[in-house]
Amino acid sequence: MATLARQLGDLSAAEDAVQEAFVEALGSWPRLGVPDRPGAWITTTARNRALDRLRRERGRSDKEEAASRVRLELEAAARDVADPLPLPDDQLRLVFTCCHPALSAEAHVALTLRLVCGLQTPEIARAFLQPVPTVAQRLVRAKRKIRHAAIPIRTPPASRLHERVPSVLACVYLVFSEGYSATSGEELIRHELCDEAIRLARLVVDLLPDQPEAHALLALLLLQDSRRQARMSEDGGIVLLEHQDRLLWDRPRIDEGLLHLDAANRLSRTGPYGLQAAIAAVHAEAPSWEETDWECIAALYGRLAEATSSPVVELNRAVAVAHSVGPEAGLALLESVAADTRLSRSHQILATRAELLRRLDRHADAADCYRQAIDLAGTEPERVFLRRRLAEVDPASGS
Amino acid sequence: MRYLISLYGREDAEAAEPGSPEFEAEIAGYGRFEQNAADAVVDGAALQPTQTASTVRPNADAPLVTDGPFTEITEVMGGYYVLEADTLDDAIELARQIPAAEIDASGHNGGVEVRPLVQWWTRNEDGERPSQPNPVGQRYLAVIYGAESAADLPNTPAWEEGAAEHGRFIDKHGASLQAGAALHPAATATTVRVKDGDLVVTDGPFTEATEVVGGLYVLHTATRDEAVAVAADIPTNPGGAVELRPIMELDD
């Protein structure tokens, strides 16, 4: 700022310019990621802002000459601006800060999604399977606690880092989940969130290579992300795993994922992320849908269900059992899942039940479920897919 | 930044006999803490067991006074400190050294609650730790319990009204008051435990209850009846009450 002030001859203008640059950074960095050399970015942005201001204030006359002179000087100075120290990843630092132990676990994730990834409250609420007001309240409470309790905004010391890893991993996982299957809007997949999550997961592994679940999470994200190209059809519709062109799967990503899964298993007993990664690995290594080892997957989901109490896990297990044993068995498992109120706002149970009913040729029942699912579905590609299925079981329904 | 540290523990556990090695070790632990913390300790006191407590509930005609603590819970407040620290992390680092924070093998489920203070008011203008009171009379900690309301959010009109009420209370009973604490809402509290040397930090106050601590005063009165009379005037939220705990004077 001193440089700018000297060149602009106006301390307050320089201050304003830098301030505006920071405001812009706070707005865009969460979405776009912290640039490689934030210092240089700030200076360049501040310079541009200052020039804008100059132009506005001095008008276009002989002052233009003064402005262009200033510009030349600033440009010369910009070439000299260097950011000698490569900054450690600011976003990862912010994530660890959001995961302060004095905040609740839910607050960790809500804050990270908000401050680091720029998600809005409804998107965060869907990831938690909770109502929007609950999440809004949680964010208010967390920010209030940070302010009033004077929780420091800085990276914790090395000795405290490992205490925060489980929370950080949970955050990163939810960021990926939101990107992999978006809650709202026109797009189902938000690539930048998936990329962000993978980048953060890599950094955690670099930072803490002895943490098995860090490797397992990275493995899981890589394996799931490897299917990215195959998941969307050209018209923006969903392609189910069943119908995906496996040639479009990113094999190098799969290989890297398997390496990290291996590392995780060598480090320790398999944890929840390890189990999920193992399931993804079974899919990744299967040459086709028909040749997938569904029994293995069902068994892995069973183990996962013991480790976590997530209704989504039980839902996936029902799907796996439907494949390994039969749709009737899957439907039976679905009944117990449906009783879990946390999923009552999710269209996925209804869509799954509809699928299984369709496979049993119970078309009328399937049509009912599809209709309900369409009402609850969050994104257009999902609705398009469900309407198509509805049309298959009930040709009389309109588009 | 000032924090109220509330010390919790079980009274039904076998208390260390005064003079026993365990007792001496615990006293030494507090001595070490206070020495390490030094200037960070603004105030503090130990409380007598809850069987000596009284609960004062406002009532239309006359306050209802009952023997015993506000609620029957296993882990009760045994003392408090007021600490000065730059950040919550620093306050936690101090709080973890307090012997009451330890969970030990014999099931003494300890823990301390760290809660930011809006204000720590003392009658001594220079804020000195209140000197040992004259031997006549007794000091009490008056703990205000109640469900939180809008008035518990600092910097709101409702808060200002409440502050004015407390101001009137202090004006009326100033001679009997040594200190008072205005607290940030219970959600800003953090619970600190130490298990086998490892720090365990959890979000929220020590006890999960609708009725939380909203504030407190340190009283000094000649008789218990006077203390009850003062406590009956403390402003409380509707449905709230004041728990009077005699302070255990440790200096000989």
PDB file of N, CA, C and O in Angstrom, chain B residues 74-119:
ATOM      1  N   THR B  74     -25.581 -34.427  39.515  1.00  0.00           N
ATOM      2  CA  THR B  74     -24.450 -35.140  40.095  1.00  0.00           C
ATOM      3  C   THR B  74     -23.189 -34.283  40.119  1.00  0.00           C
ATOM      4  O   THR B  74     -22.453 -34.266  41.105  1.00  0.00           O
ATOM      5  N   GLU B  75     -22.935 -33.621  39.015  1.00  0.00           N
ATOM      6  CA  GLU B  75     -21.737 -32.778  38.972  1.00  0.00           C
ATOM      7  C   GLU B  75     -22.150 -31.362  39.300  1.00  0.00           C
ATOM      8  O   GLU B  75     -22.937 -30.741  38.579  1.00  0.00           O
ATOM      9  N   VAL B  76     -21.633 -30.858  40.378  1.00  0.00           N
ATOM     10  CA  VAL B  76     -22.038 -29.540  40.869  1.00  0.00           C
ATOM     11  C   VAL B  76     -20.877 -28.566  40.809  1.00  0.00           C
ATOM     12  O   VAL B  76     -19.705 -28.942  40.728  1.00  0.00           O
ATOM     13  N   MET B  77     -21.256 -27.297  40.897  1.00  0.00           N
ATOM     14  CA  MET B  77     -20.227 -26.267  40.852  1.00  0.00           C
ATOM     15  C   MET B  77     -19.525 -26.198  42.202  1.00  0.00           C
ATOM     16  O   MET B  77     -20.183 -26.097  43.241  1.00  0.00           O
ATOM     17  N   GLY B  78     -18.191 -26.274  42.168  1.00  0.00           N
ATOM     18  CA  GLY B  78     -17.443 -26.285  43.409  1.00  0.00           C
ATOM     19  C   GLY B  78     -16.591 -25.041  43.607  1.00  0.00           C
ATOM     20  O   GLY B  78     -16.013 -24.861  44.688  1.00  0.00           O
ATOM     21  N   GLY B  79     -16.533 -24.227  42.595  1.00  0.00           N
ATOM     22  CA  GLY B  79     -15.704 -23.033  42.732  1.00  0.00           C
ATOM     23  C   GLY B  79     -15.675 -22.293  41.422  1.00  0.00           C
ATOM     24  O   GLY B  79     -16.266 -22.732  40.431  1.00  0.00           O
ATOM     25  N   TYR B  80     -14.977 -21.163  41.411  1.00  0.00           N
ATOM     26  CA  TYR B  80     -14.879 -20.420  40.156  1.00  0.00           C
ATOM     27  C   TYR B  80     -13.581 -19.614  40.144  1.00  0.00           C
ATOM     28  O   TYR B  80     -12.964 -19.350  41.191  1.00  0.00           O
ATOM     29  N   TYR B  81     -13.191 -19.246  38.924  1.00  0.00           N
ATOM     30  CA  TYR B  81     -12.124 -18.273  38.726  1.00  0.00           C
ATOM     31  C   TYR B  81     -12.597 -17.253  37.714  1.00  0.00           C
ATOM     32  O   TYR B  81     -13.458 -17.559  36.876  1.00  0.00           O
ATOM     33  N   VAL B  82     -12.044 -16.070  37.764  1.00  0.00           N
ATOM     34  CA  VAL B  82     -12.191 -15.124  36.670  1.00  0.00           C
ATOM     35  C   VAL B  82     -10.791 -14.920  36.107  1.00  0.00           C
ATOM     36  O   VAL B  82      -9.868 -14.533  36.832  1.00  0.00           O
ATOM     37  N   LEU B  83     -10.626 -15.245  34.840  1.00  0.00           N
ATOM     38  CA  LEU B  83      -9.305 -15.162  34.210  1.00  0.00           C
ATOM     39  C   LEU B  83      -9.287 -14.120  33.106  1.00  0.00           C
ATOM     40  O   LEU B  83     -10.280 -13.901  32.415  1.00  0.00           O
ATOM     41  N   GLU B  84      -8.108 -13.538  32.934  1.00  0.00           N
ATOM     42  CA  GLU B  84      -7.889 -12.587  31.853  1.00  0.00           C
ATOM     43  C   GLU B  84      -7.044 -13.293  30.799  1.00  0.00           C
ATOM     44  O   GLU B  84      -5.972 -13.822  31.111  1.00  0.00           O
ATOM     45  N   ALA B  85      -7.512 -13.311  29.540  1.00  0.00           N
ATOM     46  CA  ALA B  85      -6.758 -13.975  28.474  1.00  0.00           C
ATOM     47  C   ALA B  85      -7.059 -13.296  27.144  1.00  0.00           C
ATOM     48  O   ALA B  85      -8.136 -12.733  26.971  1.00  0.00           O
ATOM     49  N   ASP B  86      -6.100 -13.364  26.208  1.00  0.00           N
ATOM     50  CA  ASP B  86      -6.293 -12.697  24.924  1.00  0.00           C
ATOM     51  C   ASP B  86      -7.324 -13.406  24.059  1.00  0.00           C
ATOM     52  O   ASP B  86      -8.120 -12.770  23.379  1.00  0.00           O
ATOM     53  N   THR B  87      -7.244 -14.726  24.032  1.00  0.00           N
ATOM     54  CA  THR B  87      -8.145 -15.489  23.173  1.00  0.00           C
ATOM     55  C   THR B  87      -8.689 -16.677  23.944  1.00  0.00           C
ATOM     56  O   THR B  87      -8.179 -17.024  25.011  1.00  0.00           O
ATOM     57  N   LEU B  88      -9.680 -17.303  23.375  1.00  0.00           N
ATOM     58  CA  LEU B  88     -10.254 -18.497  23.998  1.00  0.00           C
ATOM     59  C   LEU B  88      -9.190 -19.592  24.133  1.00  0.00           C
ATOM     60  O   LEU B  88      -9.120 -20.297  25.134  1.00  0.00           O
ATOM     61  N   ASP B  89      -8.340 -19.721  23.112  1.00  0.00           N
ATOM     62  CA  ASP B  89      -7.285 -20.734  23.197  1.00  0.00           C
ATOM     63  C   ASP B  89      -6.412 -20.523  24.431  1.00  0.00           C
ATOM     64  O   ASP B  89      -6.048 -21.470  25.130  1.00  0.00           O
ATOM     65  N   ASP B  90      -6.048 -19.253  24.691  1.00  0.00           N
ATOM     66  CA  ASP B  90      -5.224 -18.962  25.866  1.00  0.00           C
ATOM     67  C   ASP B  90      -5.986 -19.289  27.140  1.00  0.00           C
ATOM     68  O   ASP B  90      -5.411 -19.818  28.106  1.00  0.00           O
ATOM     69  N   ALA B  91      -7.281 -18.956  27.161  1.00  0.00           N
ATOM     70  CA  ALA B  91      -8.085 -19.263  28.347  1.00  0.00           C
ATOM     71  C   ALA B  91      -8.155 -20.768  28.561  1.00  0.00           C
ATOM     72  O   ALA B  91      -8.083 -21.252  29.692  1.00  0.00           O
ATOM     73  N   ILE B  92      -8.296 -21.526  27.467  1.00  0.00           N
ATOM     74  CA  ILE B  92      -8.348 -22.987  27.581  1.00  0.00           C
ATOM     75  C   ILE B  92      -7.026 -23.521  28.111  1.00  0.00           C
ATOM     76  O   ILE B  92      -6.988 -24.429  28.948  1.00  0.00           O
ATOM     77  N   GLU B  93      -5.924 -22.968  27.644  1.00  0.00           N
ATOM     78  CA  GLU B  93      -4.611 -23.417  28.121  1.00  0.00           C
ATOM     79  C   GLU B  93      -4.462 -23.208  29.622  1.00  0.00           C
ATOM     80  O   GLU B  93      -3.823 -23.991  30.321  1.00  0.00           O
ATOM     81  N   LEU B  94      -5.026 -22.117  30.119  1.00  0.00           N
ATOM     82  CA  LEU B  94      -4.999 -21.892  31.570  1.00  0.00           C
ATOM     83  C   LEU B  94      -5.959 -22.846  32.267  1.00  0.00           C
ATOM     84  O   LEU B  94      -5.603 -23.511  33.246  1.00  0.00           O
ATOM     85  N   ALA B  95      -7.169 -22.929  31.732  1.00  0.00           N
ATOM     86  CA  ALA B  95      -8.218 -23.706  32.399  1.00  0.00           C
ATOM     87  C   ALA B  95      -7.825 -25.179  32.539  1.00  0.00           C
ATOM     88  O   ALA B  95      -8.175 -25.841  33.518  1.00  0.00           O
ATOM     89  N   ARG B  96      -7.086 -25.706  31.561  1.00  0.00           N
ATOM     90  CA  ARG B  96      -6.751 -27.132  31.614  1.00  0.00           C
ATOM     91  C   ARG B  96      -5.820 -27.450  32.776  1.00  0.00           C
ATOM     92  O   ARG B  96      -5.676 -28.602  33.166  1.00  0.00           O
ATOM     93  N   GLN B  97      -5.175 -26.425  33.325  1.00  0.00           N
ATOM     94  CA  GLN B  97      -4.262 -26.663  34.440  1.00  0.00           C
ATOM     95  C   GLN B  97      -4.986 -26.704  35.783  1.00  0.00           C
ATOM     96  O   GLN B  97      -4.372 -27.010  36.802  1.00  0.00           O
ATOM     97  N   ILE B  98      -6.249 -26.360  35.772  1.00  0.00           N
ATOM     98  CA  ILE B  98      -7.002 -26.372  37.030  1.00  0.00           C
ATOM     99  C   ILE B  98      -7.291 -27.821  37.400  1.00  0.00           C
ATOM    100  O   ILE B  98      -7.840 -28.566  36.586  1.00  0.00           O
ATOM    101  N   PRO B  99      -6.951 -28.238  38.616  1.00  0.00           N
ATOM    102  CA  PRO B  99      -7.148 -29.642  38.993  1.00  0.00           C
ATOM    103  C   PRO B  99      -8.582 -30.139  38.772  1.00  0.00           C
ATOM    104  O   PRO B  99      -8.782 -31.296  38.415  1.00  0.00           O
ATOM    105  N   ALA B 100      -9.572 -29.280  38.922  1.00  0.00           N
ATOM    106  CA  ALA B 100     -10.965 -29.717  38.753  1.00  0.00           C
ATOM    107  C   ALA B 100     -11.254 -30.202  37.340  1.00  0.00           C
ATOM    108  O   ALA B 100     -12.249 -30.898  37.114  1.00  0.00           O
ATOM    109  N   ALA B 101     -10.413 -29.843  36.378  1.00  0.00           N
ATOM    110  CA  ALA B 101     -10.665 -30.240  34.987  1.00  0.00           C
ATOM    111  C   ALA B 101     -10.388 -31.718  34.748  1.00  0.00           C
ATOM    112  O   ALA B 101     -10.826 -32.275  33.738  1.00  0.00           O
ATOM    113  N   GLU B 102      -9.665 -32.348  35.676  1.00  0.00           N
ATOM    114  CA  GLU B 102      -9.240 -33.723  35.415  1.00  0.00           C
ATOM    115  C   GLU B 102     -10.325 -34.749  35.633  1.00  0.00           C
ATOM    116  O   GLU B 102     -11.028 -34.733  36.634  1.00  0.00           O
ATOM    117  N   ILE B 103     -10.398 -35.662  34.689  1.00  0.00           N
ATOM    118  CA  ILE B 103     -11.215 -36.859  34.863  1.00  0.00           C
ATOM    119  C   ILE B 103     -10.252 -37.932  35.321  1.00  0.00           C
ATOM    120  O   ILE B 103      -9.345 -38.301  34.578  1.00  0.00           O
ATOM    121  N   ASP B 104     -10.431 -38.409  36.533  1.00  0.00           N
ATOM    122  CA  ASP B 104      -9.458 -39.405  36.958  1.00  0.00           C
ATOM    123  C   ASP B 104     -10.044 -40.804  36.998  1.00  0.00           C
ATOM    124  O   ASP B 104     -11.239 -41.000  36.846  1.00  0.00           O
ATOM    125  N   ALA B 105      -9.147 -41.755  37.201  1.00  0.00           N
ATOM    126  CA  ALA B 105      -9.524 -43.168  37.095  1.00  0.00           C
ATOM    127  C   ALA B 105     -10.603 -43.554  38.086  1.00  0.00           C
ATOM    128  O   ALA B 105     -11.432 -44.416  37.812  1.00  0.00           O
ATOM    129  N   SER B 106     -10.617 -42.916  39.257  1.00  0.00           N
ATOM    130  CA  SER B 106     -11.602 -43.328  40.259  1.00  0.00           C
ATOM    131  C   SER B 106     -12.969 -42.721  40.000  1.00  0.00           C
ATOM    132  O   SER B 106     -13.839 -42.748  40.861  1.00  0.00           O
ATOM    133  N   GLY B 107     -13.169 -42.128  38.812  1.00  0.00           N
ATOM    134  CA  GLY B 107     -14.516 -41.685  38.441  1.00  0.00           C
ATOM    135  C   GLY B 107     -14.886 -40.302  38.914  1.00  0.00           C
ATOM    136  O   GLY B 107     -16.053 -39.925  38.892  1.00  0.00           O
ATOM    137  N   HIS B 108     -13.892 -39.521  39.361  1.00  0.00           N
ATOM    138  CA  HIS B 108     -14.214 -38.123  39.648  1.00  0.00           C
ATOM    139  C   HIS B 108     -14.372 -37.426  38.307  1.00  0.00           C
ATOM    140  O   HIS B 108     -13.389 -37.058  37.680  1.00  0.00           O
ATOM    141  N   ASN B 109     -15.640 -37.301  37.864  1.00  0.00           N
ATOM    142  CA  ASN B 109     -15.833 -36.701  36.546  1.00  0.00           C
ATOM    143  C   ASN B 109     -15.735 -35.205  36.611  1.00  0.00           C
ATOM    144  O   ASN B 109     -16.705 -34.510  36.826  1.00  0.00           O
ATOM    145  N   GLY B 110     -14.539 -34.725  36.457  1.00  0.00           N
ATOM    146  CA  GLY B 110     -14.318 -33.293  36.552  1.00  0.00           C
ATOM    147  C   GLY B 110     -14.614 -32.593  35.248  1.00  0.00           C
ATOM    148  O   GLY B 110     -15.018 -33.196  34.260  1.00  0.00           O
ATOM    149  N   GLY B 111     -14.415 -31.307  35.291  1.00  0.00           N
ATOM    150  CA  GLY B 111     -14.583 -30.501  34.101  1.00  0.00           C
ATOM    151  C   GLY B 111     -14.691 -29.059  34.521  1.00  0.00           C
ATOM    152  O   GLY B 111     -15.133 -28.759  35.635  1.00  0.00           O
ATOM    153  N   VAL B 112     -14.264 -28.187  33.656  1.00  0.00           N
ATOM    154  CA  VAL B 112     -14.433 -26.762  33.918  1.00  0.00           C
ATOM    155  C   VAL B 112     -15.080 -26.128  32.703  1.00  0.00           C
ATOM    156  O   VAL B 112     -14.873 -26.558  31.572  1.00  0.00           O
ATOM    157  N   GLU B 113     -15.886 -25.140  32.968  1.00  0.00           N
ATOM    158  CA  GLU B 113     -16.572 -24.458  31.881  1.00  0.00           C
ATOM    159  C   GLU B 113     -15.932 -23.090  31.701  1.00  0.00           C
ATOM    160  O   GLU B 113     -15.745 -22.355  32.675  1.00  0.00           O
ATOM    161  N   VAL B 114     -15.617 -22.746  30.466  1.00  0.00           N
ATOM    162  CA  VAL B 114     -15.010 -21.455  30.139  1.00  0.00           C
ATOM    163  C   VAL B 114     -16.072 -20.616  29.435  1.00  0.00           C
ATOM    164  O   VAL B 114     -16.582 -21.004  28.386  1.00  0.00           O
ATOM    165  N   ARG B 115     -16.390 -19.495  30.039  1.00  0.00           N
ATOM    166  CA  ARG B 115     -17.476 -18.692  29.451  1.00  0.00           C
ATOM    167  C   ARG B 115     -17.054 -17.229  29.398  1.00  0.00           C
ATOM    168  O   ARG B 115     -16.653 -16.662  30.413  1.00  0.00           O
ATOM    169  N   PRO B 116     -17.165 -16.606  28.226  1.00  0.00           N
ATOM    170  CA  PRO B 116     -16.708 -15.210  28.138  1.00  0.00           C
ATOM    171  C   PRO B 116     -17.614 -14.281  28.940  1.00  0.00           C
ATOM    172  O   PRO B 116     -18.840 -14.457  29.000  1.00  0.00           O
ATOM    173  N   LEU B 117     -16.994 -13.307  29.572  1.00  0.00           N
ATOM    174  CA  LEU B 117     -17.707 -12.333  30.384  1.00  0.00           C
ATOM    175  C   LEU B 117     -17.939 -11.063  29.593  1.00  0.00           C
ATOM    176  O   LEU B 117     -17.045 -10.574  28.908  1.00  0.00           O
ATOM    177  N   VAL B 118     -19.157 -10.544  29.685  1.00  0.00           N
ATOM    178  CA  VAL B 118     -19.389  -9.214  29.137  1.00  0.00           C
ATOM    179  C   VAL B 118     -18.740  -8.190  30.061  1.00  0.00           C
ATOM    180  O   VAL B 118     -18.141  -7.212  29.632  1.00  0.00           O
ATOM    181  N   GLN B 119     -18.879  -8.487  31.368  1.00  0.00           N
ATOM    182  CA  GLN B 119     -18.319  -7.563  32.350  1.00  0.00           C
ATOM    183  C   GLN B 119     -18.093  -8.266  33.675  1.00  0.00           C
ATOM    184  O   GLN B 119     -18.888  -9.119  34.079  1.00  0.00           O
TER     185      GLN B 119
END
